[in-house]
Amino acid sequence: MTTATPDAAPAKAAEYLAFTLGQEEYGIDIQKVSEIRSYETPTRIANAPDFVKGVVNLRGIIVPIVDMRIKFDLGTPSYDQFTVVIILNIGHRVVGMVVDRVSDVTTLAPEQIKQAPDMGSALNTDYVIGLGTLDERMLILIDIDQLMSSPEMGLIERLAA
């Protein structure tokens, strides 16, 4: 058991759903995840941005499906048996996020999360919480609320402060 320094703010560990996009592993707050579903081709919506693959009917709720590989410009996506859709609850909306594969749920203590360096145009660091380190693994931790409610996504009205 580790002891905190007297001036350290009390913080607790958080759980992140780890998933892969291309060669990188990412993590999002597990509390935003509603479910994980296998990929099914959504119904395309005219004039939607390329990264919005379309919509699916999820138990009576029309859910927009965002392909994060296209959004982060990680090349042409391929869809296989490992491709999944992570269903997210963000604000008062439900959104689906296509990823290459989901690996696990990882618990990270505050000392395991490092500040993210400037990654240039690869990923807008406004949406990066930090880098989670766990043994030999490194997760790019994404603030999924901020990303999905960003103006360029145009999916969700700005979240109330």
Short mmCIF file of C-alpha atoms in Angstrom, two decimals:
data_model
loop_
_atom_site.label_atom_id
_atom_site.label_comp_id
_atom_site.label_asym_id
_atom_site.label_seq_id
_atom_site.Cartn_x
_atom_site.Cartn_y
_atom_site.Cartn_z
CA MET A 1 0.00 0.00 0.00
CA THR A 2 1.36 3.42 -0.91
CA THR A 3 1.04 6.48 1.24
CA ALA A 4 0.26 9.90 -0.18
CA THR A 5 2.39 12.91 0.55
CA PRO A 6 0.76 15.30 3.06
CA ASP A 7 0.20 18.03 0.46
CA ALA A 8 -1.29 15.70 -2.17
CA ALA A 9 -4.96 16.18 -2.91
CA PRO A 10 -6.96 13.06 -2.09
CA ALA A 11 -7.76 11.35 -5.37
CA LYS A 12 -9.00 7.90 -6.08
CA ALA A 13 -8.45 5.38 -8.80
CA ALA A 14 -10.73 5.42 -11.83
CA GLU A 15 -11.75 2.71 -14.27
CA TYR A 16 -11.25 3.08 -18.02
CA LEU A 17 -12.51 0.96 -20.89
CA ALA A 18 -9.45 0.23 -23.03
CA PHE A 19 -9.88 -0.02 -26.81
CA THR A 20 -7.70 -0.05 -29.89
CA LEU A 21 -7.72 2.29 -32.87
CA GLY A 22 -5.03 1.39 -35.40
CA GLN A 23 -1.80 0.76 -33.50
CA GLU A 24 -2.73 2.81 -30.41
CA GLU A 25 -4.64 1.93 -27.29
CA TYR A 26 -7.10 4.44 -25.85
CA GLY A 27 -9.17 4.64 -22.70
CA ILE A 28 -12.47 6.28 -21.78
CA ASP A 29 -14.25 6.59 -18.45
CA ILE A 30 -16.15 3.32 -17.95
CA GLN A 31 -19.05 5.24 -16.38
CA LYS A 32 -19.89 6.75 -19.80
CA VAL A 33 -20.25 3.30 -21.38
CA SER A 34 -23.73 1.83 -21.63
CA GLU A 35 -22.91 -1.33 -23.57
CA ILE A 36 -20.60 -2.86 -26.16
CA ARG A 37 -22.15 -4.29 -29.33
CA SER A 38 -20.83 -6.06 -32.39
CA TYR A 39 -20.62 -3.85 -35.46
CA GLU A 40 -23.63 -3.77 -37.76
CA THR A 41 -23.84 -1.55 -40.81
CA PRO A 42 -25.77 1.59 -39.86
CA THR A 43 -28.32 3.38 -42.04
CA ARG A 44 -26.45 6.15 -43.85
CA ILE A 45 -27.64 9.75 -43.40
CA ALA A 46 -27.32 12.13 -46.37
CA ASN A 47 -24.83 15.00 -45.98
CA ALA A 48 -23.44 13.62 -42.70
CA PRO A 49 -19.68 14.06 -42.13
CA ASP A 50 -17.56 11.07 -43.22
CA PHE A 51 -16.88 10.00 -39.63
CA VAL A 52 -20.63 9.67 -38.93
CA LYS A 53 -21.33 6.25 -40.43
CA GLY A 54 -25.09 6.64 -39.98
CA VAL A 55 -27.64 5.65 -37.37
CA VAL A 56 -28.95 2.44 -35.80
CA ASN A 57 -32.18 1.73 -33.97
CA LEU A 58 -31.23 0.58 -30.49
CA ARG A 59 -34.36 -0.59 -28.68
CA GLY A 60 -36.38 2.32 -30.07
CA ILE A 61 -33.64 4.96 -29.72
CA ILE A 62 -32.03 6.31 -32.90
CA VAL A 63 -28.28 6.32 -32.18
CA PRO A 64 -25.70 8.13 -34.36
CA ILE A 65 -22.64 5.95 -35.04
CA VAL A 66 -19.23 7.64 -35.18
CA ASP A 67 -16.22 5.80 -36.60
CA MET A 68 -13.31 7.03 -34.48
CA ARG A 69 -10.76 5.68 -36.98
CA ILE A 70 -12.09 8.12 -39.57
CA LYS A 71 -12.45 10.92 -37.02
CA PHE A 72 -8.80 10.57 -35.94
CA ASP A 73 -7.63 10.06 -39.57
CA LEU A 74 -6.13 6.63 -38.93
CA GLY A 75 -6.47 5.34 -42.48
CA THR A 76 -9.23 3.41 -44.19
CA PRO A 77 -11.17 1.41 -41.63
CA SER A 78 -11.83 -2.27 -42.10
CA TYR A 79 -14.67 -4.07 -40.39
CA ASP A 80 -14.07 -7.57 -39.03
CA GLN A 81 -15.26 -9.84 -36.23
CA PHE A 82 -13.35 -7.74 -33.66
CA THR A 83 -14.87 -4.40 -34.69
CA VAL A 84 -17.28 -3.19 -32.02
CA VAL A 85 -19.54 -0.27 -31.25
CA ILE A 86 -19.25 1.23 -27.78
CA ILE A 87 -22.61 2.72 -26.81
CA LEU A 88 -22.07 5.88 -24.76
CA ASN A 89 -24.34 8.00 -22.59
CA ILE A 90 -23.19 11.60 -22.98
CA GLY A 91 -25.26 14.39 -21.59
CA HIS A 92 -28.82 13.42 -22.46
CA ARG A 93 -27.83 11.65 -25.69
CA VAL A 94 -26.82 8.15 -26.70
CA VAL A 95 -23.98 7.86 -29.22
CA GLY A 96 -22.23 4.83 -30.71
CA MET A 97 -18.47 4.83 -31.27
CA VAL A 98 -16.85 2.33 -33.68
CA VAL A 99 -13.43 1.02 -32.58
CA ASP A 100 -11.14 -1.75 -33.84
CA ARG A 101 -11.47 -3.82 -30.67
CA VAL A 102 -12.07 -3.54 -26.95
CA SER A 103 -9.45 -5.08 -24.68
CA ASP A 104 -10.42 -4.69 -21.03
CA VAL A 105 -11.41 -2.44 -18.15
CA THR A 106 -8.33 -0.99 -16.48
CA THR A 107 -8.13 0.68 -13.08
CA LEU A 108 -5.65 3.56 -12.99
CA ALA A 109 -4.50 5.34 -9.83
CA PRO A 110 -3.85 9.11 -10.15
CA GLU A 111 -0.07 8.54 -10.09
CA GLN A 112 -0.40 6.27 -13.15
CA ILE A 113 -1.81 9.12 -15.27
CA LYS A 114 0.79 11.40 -16.84
CA GLN A 115 0.20 14.69 -18.63
CA ALA A 116 -0.13 14.25 -22.38
CA PRO A 117 2.52 15.83 -24.59
CA ASP A 118 1.48 17.96 -27.55
CA MET A 119 0.64 15.44 -30.27
CA GLY A 120 0.39 17.92 -33.11
CA SER A 121 -2.36 17.27 -35.60
CA ALA A 122 -2.65 13.55 -34.80
CA LEU A 123 -5.13 14.26 -32.04
CA ASN A 124 -6.41 17.51 -30.62
CA THR A 125 -4.99 17.40 -27.10
CA ASP A 126 -8.00 19.34 -25.80
CA TYR A 127 -9.71 15.95 -25.63
CA VAL A 128 -6.81 14.10 -24.02
CA ILE A 129 -6.94 13.74 -20.23
CA GLY A 130 -3.47 12.22 -20.10
CA LEU A 131 -1.53 9.04 -20.68
CA GLY A 132 -2.29 6.10 -18.45
CA THR A 133 0.69 3.86 -17.76
CA LEU A 134 0.26 0.28 -16.65
CA ASP A 135 3.35 -1.95 -16.78
CA GLU A 136 4.34 -1.96 -20.48
CA ARG A 137 1.00 -0.55 -21.66
CA MET A 138 0.18 3.07 -22.35
CA LEU A 139 -3.41 4.26 -22.79
CA ILE A 140 -4.29 7.59 -24.37
CA LEU A 141 -7.09 8.72 -22.06
CA ILE A 142 -9.85 10.59 -23.89
CA ASP A 143 -12.36 13.01 -22.36
CA ILE A 144 -15.22 11.49 -24.34
CA ASP A 145 -17.75 14.09 -23.10
CA GLN A 146 -15.66 16.94 -24.45
CA LEU A 147 -14.86 15.17 -27.72
CA MET A 148 -18.44 14.16 -28.52
CA SER A 149 -19.87 17.57 -27.57
CA SER A 150 -17.23 19.50 -29.56
CA PRO A 151 -18.49 21.79 -32.33
CA GLU A 152 -16.81 19.79 -35.12
CA MET A 153 -18.62 16.63 -34.01
CA GLY A 154 -21.97 18.45 -34.04
CA LEU A 155 -23.70 15.51 -32.35
CA ILE A 156 -24.54 16.78 -28.91
CA GLU A 157 -25.56 20.18 -27.68
CA ARG A 158 -22.94 21.66 -25.35
CA LEU A 159 -23.05 20.06 -21.97
CA ALA A 160 -24.34 22.22 -19.15
CA ALA A 161 -21.60 23.27 -16.74
#
